[in-house]
Amino acid sequence: MVSNIVAQQTAVGASVDVNDVSHRFDLDGKTLPVLNRVSLRIEPGELVSLLGPSGCGKSTLLRMVAGLETPTVGTIQADGARITGPDPSRVVMFQDPTLYPWRTVKANVSLGLEARGLLRRQGHRVDEALRLVGLSQFATAYPHQLSGGMAQRVSLARALVNDPKLLLLDEPLGKLDSMTRITMQQELVSLWQRTGFTALLVTHDVEEALFMSNRVIVLSDRPAAIKADIPIDLPFPRHRGDPRLADLRRRILGLLGLDADW
Amino acid sequence: MSSASLTHAEGSLVDFPPVPESRTRFWFVGLAAAAAWFAAAMVIGGLPDIDDFERTDLLARIAAGLAGLLLVFSVGERVVRFTIPARLRRTGPWLLLLAVALTAWELVTAKFAILPRPFFASPQALLEVFTDDYPRLGDSVWNSVRLLAGGYVIGAAAGFALGVAIGWSRAIGYWAHPVLRLIGPLPATAWLPIAFFAFPSSHSASTFLIALATGFPVTVLTWSGVAGVNKAFYDVARTMGASQRFLVLKVAIPAAMPSVFVGLFMGLGASFSVLVVAEMMGVKSGLGWYLQWAQGWAAYANMYAALLVMALMCTGLITLLFRLRDRLLAWQKGLVQW
Amino acid sequence: MKRVLPWIVPAGILLVWQALSQFGLLSGQVMPAPTAVAEAFWRVTRSGELWRDIEISTWRAFAGFAIGGGIGFALGMLNGLSRLSEKLTDSTLQMVRNIPHLALIPLVILWFGIGEEAKLFLVALGVFFPIYVNTLHGVRSVDRQLLEMGRAYGMSERAIFWRVVFPGALPSIFVGVRYGLGIMWLTLIVAETISASSGIGFMAMNAREFMMVDVVVVSILIYAALGKIADSVARLLERTCLAWNPVYAEV
Ligand SMILES: Nc1ncnc2c1ncn2[C@@H]1O[C@H](COP(=O)(O)OP(=O)(O)OP(=O)(O)O)[C@@H](O)[C@H]1O
Ligand SMILES: [Mg+2]
C-alpha cells in the first residue's frame, strides 16, 4: 500500500555540506559563541542524528540548515547550492507541533501548498499525506481536539506534503509519552526508508538516535564543536535489545560526560 | 504489512445516537408566569388610576394577552403534540419576574403614586410614548444607527489596518508609537469642541469622533495581537515558501483576531458614549438629541422610553458583534472559556 | 538618541502646523497656531482662572471616582464572594451597563439640576462599572487552591480575605482602576461642557461661545495632561503594589 505521494518521491534526498560554520548571538550586548567551526557532510538519503548537551547549539545549527538563520562565519550548502533562506524543499518539524489553532487539520496540512499557490492543482496530495499518517478521519477537526501524538502526526503530514528533499527534525518526539514515541520512531524510519529523503534529527535521546539513524554526531558543550561522528552500520528494522546498540550507547553516553555503568 | 505502518486506526469518530428525550416535565414556571401576568392585567385594569392615563386599557390587554399565550403554551403541551421551544422554556423565570416587576412598578406609580410624581413615569405613560411618538423615536434610532455605523466602520477599519502595520513593521511601529502615546490618553470627548470647529458639518465631525473613539482601542489591541504572535508560526510558514503577504494575511492576522475582537468590543462601548454626546451637542437628530429634546419639555416618560430603546439598541449591537466573533473565532472554543 | 528620534514626527507636525498658520493657509478660526495656543495658555494662567478651574475639575473627578469606585469595589467584592448576592444583582447590573451612562445626562439634569451632584453622579456612574466588573472578575479568578490551602491552615475568613482574596484580585482591580480613570475624564469633560459654571469643560465651552479657539485647544491639552498624570500615578501604584507579580516587575 504505497501511495502516490511516496511513489513520486523516489527521487532522492539532498546532500548537505556544512563548511566550517561558526556562529555567535548577541545577548544583551554580550556576544555568545554558539557554534565553533563545525564541518559536516550529509550524503543524500542519510538519516543523521545530532546529540549534544542542552543549549549547545543543536537547534541553531538546524535552523541554519533550514535557512531560518544565517551563520556568522562559514557557509552551508544543499546539493552544492549555498543556503541563503528558507526553501520548501527543506522542511522543519519542530518540537511543538506548532499547528495553527485557527485552521482545521486539513487546512494545516495544506499550508505549504497554499503558500506556494499550488493548492488548486495538487490539493489531492493533502488527502494522501493525511492518509499516510492515518488521520484522514480527522481532516475537519481543529488542533485543540487532537492528542499530542496526533498533533505531531499532523505536523509530519504538513511537512511531507511539500515533498521535501531534506527533512529537519528538531526533537519532534520530545514531548510525547514513551509508548507513542516508540511507535512514531518506527513510523518515521519506515517512512524515511520508503521515500528516500535526507533527514537531520536533533534529539536528546541516545536510544532514539541509535534506533533511527545511519550516523550519530555528538556535539561538545557550547560553543559546540563536533566531538565524534559515529556511523551505525546496522540494518533496519533494528532491535532495541541488540548488544551492539548497547555498546554504542555506552560509548556515546561517555562522550556526553555521563558514566554509563548503570 | 509491517508493524511500522503509518496507517493507524485512530479510533473511528463514532456518531452517537441521539439521546432519547425523556418526556419533558410540565412547564410549571410557564403556568406561574401566566398567572403572574394575569394578576398584572387585573391590577392594571382593575384598580383606578391616580390620573387619567390613555393607555391603561391597552397595557392591561397586553398583559392579559401574554398571560393567555403562556397558558396556551404550558397547558397546550400536554393536550396537543407540541414541544415548547427550549429558548422559551429558559426565559420562563424571567417572564415571571418581569410580571412581578411590572405589577410593582404599576402600583408605586400609576395606582398609588408612592414614587415622587413627575420623576418616575408609569408603565402606561411609557407605552403611550411608544404608541404615539413612534415615528420620531424610530427616526431617531435610524439616525443614530446610521451615524454610529459610519463612524464605527471607518474607525474599526482604520484601526485594524494601522494596528497590523504597526505590529508588522518595526519601522512603522517606531514612528507611530509616540503619536499614539500622545493622543492615546486624551478621551475622545475632549475633541468635541475642536471637532465641531474643524469639520464642515456636525455630521462629519461626529463621524470623525466616533471613528476616533473606536479606532484607538482597535489599533492598540490589533497591534499587540500581531506583535504577540508565536514566532514559530512564522518559521513554519517561511520554511514552506510563504511570501510576506502570506505571512501577514494568513498567519499574523488570524492569530491576532482574538485580540482584535477585544479591541472591537472596547471600541463599540466607547463609540456609544461619543455618539450620544455628539448627538446632544451638535447633530440635531438621533437618540441623544431625542433625549435632549425630551429634557427641554421635562417629558420624563419620553426620556425613559428613549433610554429603554437605547439599551435595546446597544445590547442588540453588542450581541451582533458577539455573534460575529463566535462565527469567526469558532476555532477558539475549547481553548478558552468564554 | 534612539528614544528621541521618533518624537521628531510629532515635532515636525507641530512645525508644519505653525508654518501653515503663519502663511494663512490654516484659518485661526479652525486651528490656531501653536504659538497662539501657547499665548492663550499664558493668558489664562496669569489671570488665575486656569488654576481655579483645574482645581475644581480635579476635585469633581476624584470625588466622583471615589464614590463610584468605592461602590463598585464593594459590590464587586460582595458579588465575588457571595453567590446569592451575585444572583440577585449581577444580571440587572449587566443590563444597565449597556446604556452609555452619558445618555443619562438629560435625565440627570432634570433630577439634580446643574449642581455639583449631577456631575458627581455621572462620574461615579461611569467609573462604577469598570471597577465593579474587574473586581468581580478578579475575585472570581483567585486560585481556588490557595483558598483551600488558607482554610486548611486554619486562617480566619478575615485573614483569608486580606491575605489571599484581595491580593489575588488586585491585578484585575488595577485594570479596572486604569480603565475607570479614562472614563472619569471622558465623563467629566462632557458633564462640564453641558452643564457647569466652572471647571475646564466650562472654560472650553465658554471659549467656544466666544470663538476663542486657542483657549479651546488649551483646555483640551490640559485634559490630556490631567489624564496622563492620573494614568501614570495609577501605573506607579500598580507597580509598587504588585511588585511580587513577575508580570509587573519590569517595563
Ligand atoms: N535568537 C537567539 N538570540 C540569542 N541567543 C540565542 C538565540 N537562540 C538561541 N540562543 C542561545 O544559543 C544557545 C544555543 O541554543 P539552541 O537552541 O541552539 O540550543 P539547543 O542545543 O537546541 O538546546 P536544547 O537541547 O536545550 O534545545 C543557547 O544558549 C541560547 O541561549
Ligand atoms: Mg533545541
CSV table of N, CA and C in Angstrom, one decimal, chain C residues 16-138:
chain,number,residue,atom,x,y,z
C,16,VAL,N,5.0,72.2,10.9
C,16,VAL,CA,4.2,72.4,9.7
C,16,VAL,C,2.9,73.1,10.0
C,17,TRP,N,2.3,72.7,11.1
C,17,TRP,CA,1.1,73.4,11.6
C,17,TRP,C,1.4,74.9,11.8
C,18,GLN,N,2.5,75.2,12.5
C,18,GLN,CA,2.8,76.6,12.7
C,18,GLN,C,3.0,77.3,11.4
C,19,ALA,N,3.7,76.7,10.5
C,19,ALA,CA,4.0,77.3,9.2
C,19,ALA,C,2.7,77.6,8.5
C,20,LEU,N,1.8,76.6,8.4
C,20,LEU,CA,0.6,76.7,7.7
C,20,LEU,C,-0.2,77.9,8.3
C,21,SER,N,-0.2,78.0,9.6
C,21,SER,CA,-1.0,79.1,10.2
C,21,SER,C,-0.3,80.5,9.8
C,22,GLN,N,1.0,80.5,9.9
C,22,GLN,CA,1.8,81.7,9.6
C,22,GLN,C,1.5,82.2,8.2
C,23,PHE,N,1.4,81.3,7.3
C,23,PHE,CA,1.1,81.8,5.9
C,23,PHE,C,-0.3,81.8,5.6
C,24,GLY,N,-1.2,81.7,6.6
C,24,GLY,CA,-2.6,81.9,6.4
C,24,GLY,C,-3.3,80.8,5.7
C,25,LEU,N,-2.6,79.6,5.6
C,25,LEU,CA,-3.3,78.5,4.9
C,25,LEU,C,-4.2,77.8,5.8
C,26,LEU,N,-4.0,78.0,7.1
C,26,LEU,CA,-4.9,77.3,8.1
C,26,LEU,C,-5.6,78.5,8.8
C,27,SER,N,-6.9,78.5,8.8
C,27,SER,CA,-7.6,79.6,9.4
C,27,SER,C,-7.5,79.5,10.9
C,28,GLY,N,-7.2,80.6,11.6
C,28,GLY,CA,-7.1,80.6,13.0
C,28,GLY,C,-8.5,80.2,13.6
C,29,GLN,N,-9.5,80.4,12.8
C,29,GLN,CA,-10.9,80.0,13.3
C,29,GLN,C,-11.0,78.5,13.4
C,30,VAL,N,-10.2,77.8,12.7
C,30,VAL,CA,-10.4,76.3,12.7
C,30,VAL,C,-9.3,75.7,13.6
C,31,MET,N,-8.1,76.1,13.3
C,31,MET,CA,-7.0,75.6,14.1
C,31,MET,C,-6.0,76.7,14.4
C,32,PRO,N,-5.9,77.2,15.6
C,32,PRO,CA,-5.0,78.3,15.9
C,32,PRO,C,-3.6,77.8,15.9
C,33,ALA,N,-2.6,78.6,15.6
C,33,ALA,CA,-1.2,78.2,15.5
C,33,ALA,C,-0.7,77.8,16.9
C,34,PRO,N,0.3,77.0,17.0
C,34,PRO,CA,0.8,76.6,18.3
C,34,PRO,C,1.2,77.8,19.1
C,35,THR,N,1.8,78.8,18.5
C,35,THR,CA,2.2,79.9,19.3
C,35,THR,C,1.0,80.6,19.9
C,36,ALA,N,-0.1,80.7,19.1
C,36,ALA,CA,-1.3,81.3,19.6
C,36,ALA,C,-1.8,80.5,20.8
C,37,VAL,N,-1.7,79.2,20.7
C,37,VAL,CA,-2.2,78.4,21.9
C,37,VAL,C,-1.3,78.6,23.1
C,38,ALA,N,0.0,78.7,22.9
C,38,ALA,CA,0.9,79.0,24.0
C,38,ALA,C,0.6,80.3,24.6
C,39,GLU,N,0.3,81.3,23.8
C,39,GLU,CA,-0.1,82.6,24.3
C,39,GLU,C,-1.4,82.5,25.2
C,40,ALA,N,-2.3,81.8,24.6
C,40,ALA,CA,-3.6,81.7,25.3
C,40,ALA,C,-3.4,81.0,26.7
C,41,PHE,N,-2.5,80.0,26.7
C,41,PHE,CA,-2.2,79.3,27.9
C,41,PHE,C,-1.6,80.3,28.9
C,42,TRP,N,-0.7,81.1,28.5
C,42,TRP,CA,-0.1,82.1,29.3
C,42,TRP,C,-1.1,83.1,29.9
C,43,ARG,N,-2.0,83.5,29.0
C,43,ARG,CA,-3.1,84.4,29.4
C,43,ARG,C,-4.0,83.9,30.5
C,44,VAL,N,-4.5,82.6,30.3
C,44,VAL,CA,-5.4,82.1,31.3
C,44,VAL,C,-4.7,81.7,32.6
C,45,THR,N,-3.4,81.4,32.5
C,45,THR,CA,-2.6,81.1,33.7
C,45,THR,C,-2.5,82.3,34.5
C,46,ARG,N,-2.1,83.4,33.9
C,46,ARG,CA,-1.8,84.7,34.6
C,46,ARG,C,-3.1,85.2,35.3
C,47,SER,N,-4.2,85.0,34.6
C,47,SER,CA,-5.4,85.6,35.2
C,47,SER,C,-5.9,84.7,36.4
C,48,GLY,N,-5.2,83.6,36.6
C,48,GLY,CA,-5.6,82.8,37.8
C,48,GLY,C,-6.8,81.9,37.6
C,49,GLU,N,-7.5,82.2,36.5
C,49,GLU,CA,-8.7,81.5,36.1
C,49,GLU,C,-8.4,80.0,36.0
C,50,LEU,N,-7.3,79.7,35.3
C,50,LEU,CA,-6.9,78.3,35.0
C,50,LEU,C,-6.8,77.5,36.2
C,51,TRP,N,-6.1,78.0,37.2
C,51,TRP,CA,-5.8,77.2,38.4
C,51,TRP,C,-7.1,76.8,39.1
C,52,ARG,N,-8.0,77.8,39.2
C,52,ARG,CA,-9.2,77.6,39.9
C,52,ARG,C,-10.0,76.5,39.1
C,53,ASP,N,-10.0,76.6,37.8
C,53,ASP,CA,-10.7,75.6,37.0
C,53,ASP,C,-10.1,74.2,37.2
C,54,ILE,N,-8.8,74.1,37.1
C,54,ILE,CA,-8.2,72.8,37.3
C,54,ILE,C,-8.5,72.2,38.6
C,55,GLU,N,-8.5,73.1,39.6
C,55,GLU,CA,-8.7,72.6,41.0
C,55,GLU,C,-10.1,72.0,41.1
C,56,ILE,N,-11.1,72.8,40.6
C,56,ILE,CA,-12.5,72.3,40.7
C,56,ILE,C,-12.7,71.0,39.9
C,57,SER,N,-12.1,71.0,38.7
C,57,SER,CA,-12.3,69.8,37.9
C,57,SER,C,-11.7,68.6,38.5
C,58,THR,N,-10.5,68.8,39.0
C,58,THR,CA,-9.8,67.6,39.7
C,58,THR,C,-10.6,67.2,40.9
C,59,TRP,N,-11.1,68.1,41.6
C,59,TRP,CA,-11.9,67.7,42.8
C,59,TRP,C,-13.1,66.9,42.4
C,60,ARG,N,-13.8,67.4,41.4
C,60,ARG,CA,-15.0,66.6,40.9
C,60,ARG,C,-14.6,65.3,40.4
C,61,ALA,N,-13.5,65.2,39.7
C,61,ALA,CA,-13.1,63.9,39.1
C,61,ALA,C,-12.9,62.9,40.2
C,62,PHE,N,-12.1,63.3,41.2
C,62,PHE,CA,-11.7,62.3,42.2
C,62,PHE,C,-12.8,62.0,43.2
C,63,ALA,N,-13.6,63.0,43.5
C,63,ALA,CA,-14.7,62.7,44.4
C,63,ALA,C,-15.7,61.7,43.7
C,64,GLY,N,-16.0,62.0,42.4
C,64,GLY,CA,-16.8,61.0,41.7
C,64,GLY,C,-16.2,59.7,41.6
C,65,PHE,N,-14.9,59.7,41.4
C,65,PHE,CA,-14.2,58.4,41.3
C,65,PHE,C,-14.2,57.6,42.6
C,66,ALA,N,-14.1,58.4,43.7
C,66,ALA,CA,-14.1,57.7,45.0
C,66,ALA,C,-15.4,57.1,45.3
C,67,ILE,N,-16.5,57.9,44.9
C,67,ILE,CA,-17.8,57.3,45.2
C,67,ILE,C,-18.1,56.1,44.3
C,68,GLY,N,-18.0,56.3,43.0
C,68,GLY,CA,-18.3,55.2,42.1
C,68,GLY,C,-17.4,54.0,42.3
C,69,GLY,N,-16.1,54.3,42.4
C,69,GLY,CA,-15.2,53.3,42.6
C,69,GLY,C,-15.4,52.5,43.8
C,70,GLY,N,-15.7,53.3,44.9
C,70,GLY,CA,-15.9,52.6,46.2
C,70,GLY,C,-17.1,51.7,46.2
C,71,ILE,N,-18.2,52.2,45.6
C,71,ILE,CA,-19.4,51.3,45.5
C,71,ILE,C,-19.1,50.1,44.6
C,72,GLY,N,-18.4,50.4,43.5
C,72,GLY,CA,-18.1,49.3,42.5
C,72,GLY,C,-17.2,48.3,43.2
C,73,PHE,N,-16.3,48.7,43.9
C,73,PHE,CA,-15.4,47.8,44.6
C,73,PHE,C,-16.1,46.9,45.6
C,74,ALA,N,-16.9,47.6,46.4
C,74,ALA,CA,-17.6,46.9,47.5
C,74,ALA,C,-18.6,45.9,46.9
C,75,LEU,N,-19.3,46.3,45.8
C,75,LEU,CA,-20.3,45.4,45.2
C,75,LEU,C,-19.6,44.3,44.5
C,76,GLY,N,-18.5,44.6,43.9
C,76,GLY,CA,-17.7,43.6,43.2
C,76,GLY,C,-17.2,42.5,44.1
C,77,MET,N,-16.7,43.0,45.3
C,77,MET,CA,-16.2,42.0,46.3
C,77,MET,C,-17.4,41.2,46.8
C,78,LEU,N,-18.5,41.8,47.1
C,78,LEU,CA,-19.6,41.1,47.7
C,78,LEU,C,-20.1,40.1,46.7
C,79,ASN,N,-20.3,40.5,45.4
C,79,ASN,CA,-20.8,39.5,44.5
C,79,ASN,C,-19.8,38.5,44.1
C,80,GLY,N,-18.5,38.8,44.3
C,80,GLY,CA,-17.5,37.8,44.0
C,80,GLY,C,-17.5,36.7,45.1
C,81,LEU,N,-17.8,37.2,46.3
C,81,LEU,CA,-17.7,36.2,47.5
C,81,LEU,C,-19.0,35.5,47.7
C,82,SER,N,-20.1,36.2,47.4
C,82,SER,CA,-21.4,35.6,47.7
C,82,SER,C,-22.2,35.3,46.4
C,83,ARG,N,-22.5,34.0,46.2
C,83,ARG,CA,-23.2,33.6,45.0
C,83,ARG,C,-24.7,34.2,45.1
C,84,LEU,N,-25.2,34.2,46.3
C,84,LEU,CA,-26.6,34.7,46.4
C,84,LEU,C,-26.7,36.2,46.0
C,85,SER,N,-25.8,37.0,46.5
C,85,SER,CA,-25.8,38.4,46.2
C,85,SER,C,-25.6,38.6,44.7
C,86,GLU,N,-24.7,37.7,44.1
C,86,GLU,CA,-24.5,37.9,42.6
C,86,GLU,C,-25.7,37.6,41.9
C,87,LYS,N,-26.4,36.5,42.2
C,87,LYS,CA,-27.6,36.1,41.5
C,87,LYS,C,-28.6,37.2,41.6
C,88,LEU,N,-28.7,37.9,42.7
C,88,LEU,CA,-29.7,38.9,42.9
C,88,LEU,C,-29.4,40.2,42.1
C,89,THR,N,-28.2,40.6,42.0
C,89,THR,CA,-27.9,41.9,41.4
C,89,THR,C,-27.2,41.8,40.1
C,90,ASP,N,-26.4,40.8,39.8
C,90,ASP,CA,-25.5,40.9,38.7
C,90,ASP,C,-26.2,41.1,37.3
C,91,SER,N,-27.2,40.3,37.1
C,91,SER,CA,-27.8,40.4,35.7
C,91,SER,C,-28.5,41.8,35.5
C,92,THR,N,-29.0,42.3,36.6
C,92,THR,CA,-29.6,43.7,36.5
C,92,THR,C,-28.5,44.6,36.1
C,93,LEU,N,-27.4,44.5,36.8
C,93,LEU,CA,-26.3,45.5,36.6
C,93,LEU,C,-25.8,45.3,35.2
C,94,GLN,N,-25.6,44.1,34.7
C,94,GLN,CA,-25.1,43.8,33.4
C,94,GLN,C,-26.0,44.4,32.3
C,95,MET,N,-27.3,44.5,32.6
C,95,MET,CA,-28.3,45.0,31.7
C,95,MET,C,-28.1,46.5,31.6
C,96,VAL,N,-28.0,47.2,32.8
C,96,VAL,CA,-27.9,48.6,32.8
C,96,VAL,C,-26.6,49.1,32.2
C,97,ARG,N,-25.6,48.2,32.3
C,97,ARG,CA,-24.3,48.5,31.7
C,97,ARG,C,-24.3,48.9,30.3
C,98,ASN,N,-25.2,48.3,29.5
C,98,ASN,CA,-25.2,48.5,28.1
C,98,ASN,C,-25.7,49.9,27.7
C,99,ILE,N,-26.4,50.6,28.6
C,99,ILE,CA,-26.7,52.0,28.3
C,99,ILE,C,-25.5,52.9,28.5
C,100,PRO,N,-25.1,53.6,27.5
C,100,PRO,CA,-24.0,54.5,27.8
C,100,PRO,C,-24.4,55.5,28.8
C,101,HIS,N,-23.6,55.6,29.9
C,101,HIS,CA,-24.0,56.4,31.0
C,101,HIS,C,-24.2,57.9,30.6
C,102,LEU,N,-23.5,58.3,29.6
C,102,LEU,CA,-23.6,59.7,29.2
C,102,LEU,C,-25.0,60.0,28.7
C,103,ALA,N,-25.8,59.0,28.2
C,103,ALA,CA,-27.1,59.2,27.8
C,103,ALA,C,-28.0,59.7,28.9
C,104,LEU,N,-27.6,59.5,30.1
C,104,LEU,CA,-28.4,59.9,31.2
C,104,LEU,C,-28.3,61.4,31.5
C,105,ILE,N,-27.4,62.0,30.8
C,105,ILE,CA,-27.2,63.5,31.1
C,105,ILE,C,-28.5,64.3,31.2
C,106,PRO,N,-29.4,64.2,30.2
C,106,PRO,CA,-30.6,65.0,30.3
C,106,PRO,C,-31.4,64.6,31.5
C,107,LEU,N,-31.5,63.3,31.8
C,107,LEU,CA,-32.3,62.9,32.9
C,107,LEU,C,-31.7,63.4,34.2
C,108,VAL,N,-30.4,63.3,34.3
C,108,VAL,CA,-29.7,63.7,35.5
C,108,VAL,C,-29.9,65.2,35.7
C,109,ILE,N,-29.9,66.0,34.6
C,109,ILE,CA,-30.1,67.4,34.7
C,109,ILE,C,-31.5,67.7,35.3
C,110,LEU,N,-32.5,66.9,34.8
C,110,LEU,CA,-33.8,67.1,35.3
C,110,LEU,C,-33.9,66.7,36.8
C,111,TRP,N,-33.2,65.7,37.1
C,111,TRP,CA,-33.2,65.2,38.5
C,111,TRP,C,-32.5,66.2,39.5
C,112,PHE,N,-31.3,66.5,39.1
C,112,PHE,CA,-30.4,67.2,40.1
C,112,PHE,C,-30.3,68.7,39.7
C,113,GLY,N,-30.8,69.1,38.6
C,113,GLY,CA,-30.4,70.4,38.1
C,113,GLY,C,-29.0,70.4,37.7
C,114,ILE,N,-28.4,71.6,37.6
C,114,ILE,CA,-27.0,71.6,37.1
C,114,ILE,C,-26.0,71.8,38.3
C,115,GLY,N,-26.4,71.3,39.5
C,115,GLY,CA,-25.5,71.4,40.6
C,115,GLY,C,-24.3,70.4,40.6
C,116,GLU,N,-23.6,70.4,41.6
C,116,GLU,CA,-22.4,69.5,41.7
C,116,GLU,C,-22.9,68.1,41.7
C,117,GLU,N,-24.0,67.8,42.3
C,117,GLU,CA,-24.5,66.4,42.4
C,117,GLU,C,-24.5,65.7,41.0
C,118,ALA,N,-25.0,66.5,40.0
C,118,ALA,CA,-25.2,65.9,38.7
C,118,ALA,C,-23.9,65.4,38.2
C,119,LYS,N,-22.9,66.2,38.3
C,119,LYS,CA,-21.6,65.8,37.8
C,119,LYS,C,-21.0,64.7,38.6
C,120,LEU,N,-21.1,64.7,39.9
C,120,LEU,CA,-20.6,63.6,40.7
C,120,LEU,C,-21.3,62.3,40.4
C,121,PHE,N,-22.6,62.4,40.2
C,121,PHE,CA,-23.4,61.2,39.9
C,121,PHE,C,-22.9,60.6,38.6
C,122,LEU,N,-22.7,61.5,37.6
C,122,LEU,CA,-22.3,60.9,36.3
C,122,LEU,C,-21.0,60.3,36.3
C,123,VAL,N,-20.0,61.0,36.9
C,123,VAL,CA,-18.7,60.4,37.0
C,123,VAL,C,-18.7,59.1,37.8
C,124,ALA,N,-19.4,59.1,38.9
C,124,ALA,CA,-19.5,57.9,39.8
C,124,ALA,C,-20.1,56.8,39.0
C,125,LEU,N,-21.1,57.1,38.2
C,125,LEU,CA,-21.8,56.0,37.5
C,125,LEU,C,-20.8,55.5,36.4
C,126,GLY,N,-20.1,56.4,35.7
C,126,GLY,CA,-19.2,55.9,34.7
C,126,GLY,C,-18.1,55.1,35.3
C,127,VAL,N,-17.6,55.5,36.4
C,127,VAL,CA,-16.5,54.7,37.0
C,127,VAL,C,-16.9,53.4,37.6
C,128,PHE,N,-18.2,53.4,38.1
C,128,PHE,CA,-18.7,52.2,38.8
C,128,PHE,C,-18.5,50.9,38.0
C,129,PHE,N,-18.9,50.9,36.7
C,129,PHE,CA,-18.9,49.7,36.0
C,129,PHE,C,-17.6,49.0,35.8
C,130,PRO,N,-16.6,49.8,35.3
C,130,PRO,CA,-15.3,49.1,35.1
C,130,PRO,C,-14.7,48.5,36.4
C,131,ILE,N,-14.9,49.3,37.4
C,131,ILE,CA,-14.3,48.8,38.7
C,131,ILE,C,-15.1,47.6,39.2
C,132,TYR,N,-16.4,47.7,39.1
C,132,TYR,CA,-17.3,46.6,39.6
C,132,TYR,C,-16.9,45.3,38.8
C,133,VAL,N,-16.9,45.4,37.5
C,133,VAL,CA,-16.7,44.2,36.6
C,133,VAL,C,-15.3,43.6,36.9
C,134,ASN,N,-14.3,44.5,37.0
C,134,ASN,CA,-13.0,43.9,37.1
C,134,ASN,C,-12.7,43.4,38.5
C,135,THR,N,-13.4,44.0,39.5
C,135,THR,CA,-13.2,43.4,40.9
C,135,THR,C,-13.8,42.1,41.0
C,136,LEU,N,-15.0,42.0,40.4
C,136,LEU,CA,-15.8,40.7,40.4
C,136,LEU,C,-14.9,39.6,39.7
C,137,HIS,N,-14.4,40.0,38.5
C,137,HIS,CA,-13.6,39.1,37.7
C,137,HIS,C,-12.3,38.7,38.5
C,138,GLY,N,-11.7,39.7,39.2
C,138,GLY,CA,-10.5,39.4,40.0
C,138,GLY,C,-10.8,38.4,41.1
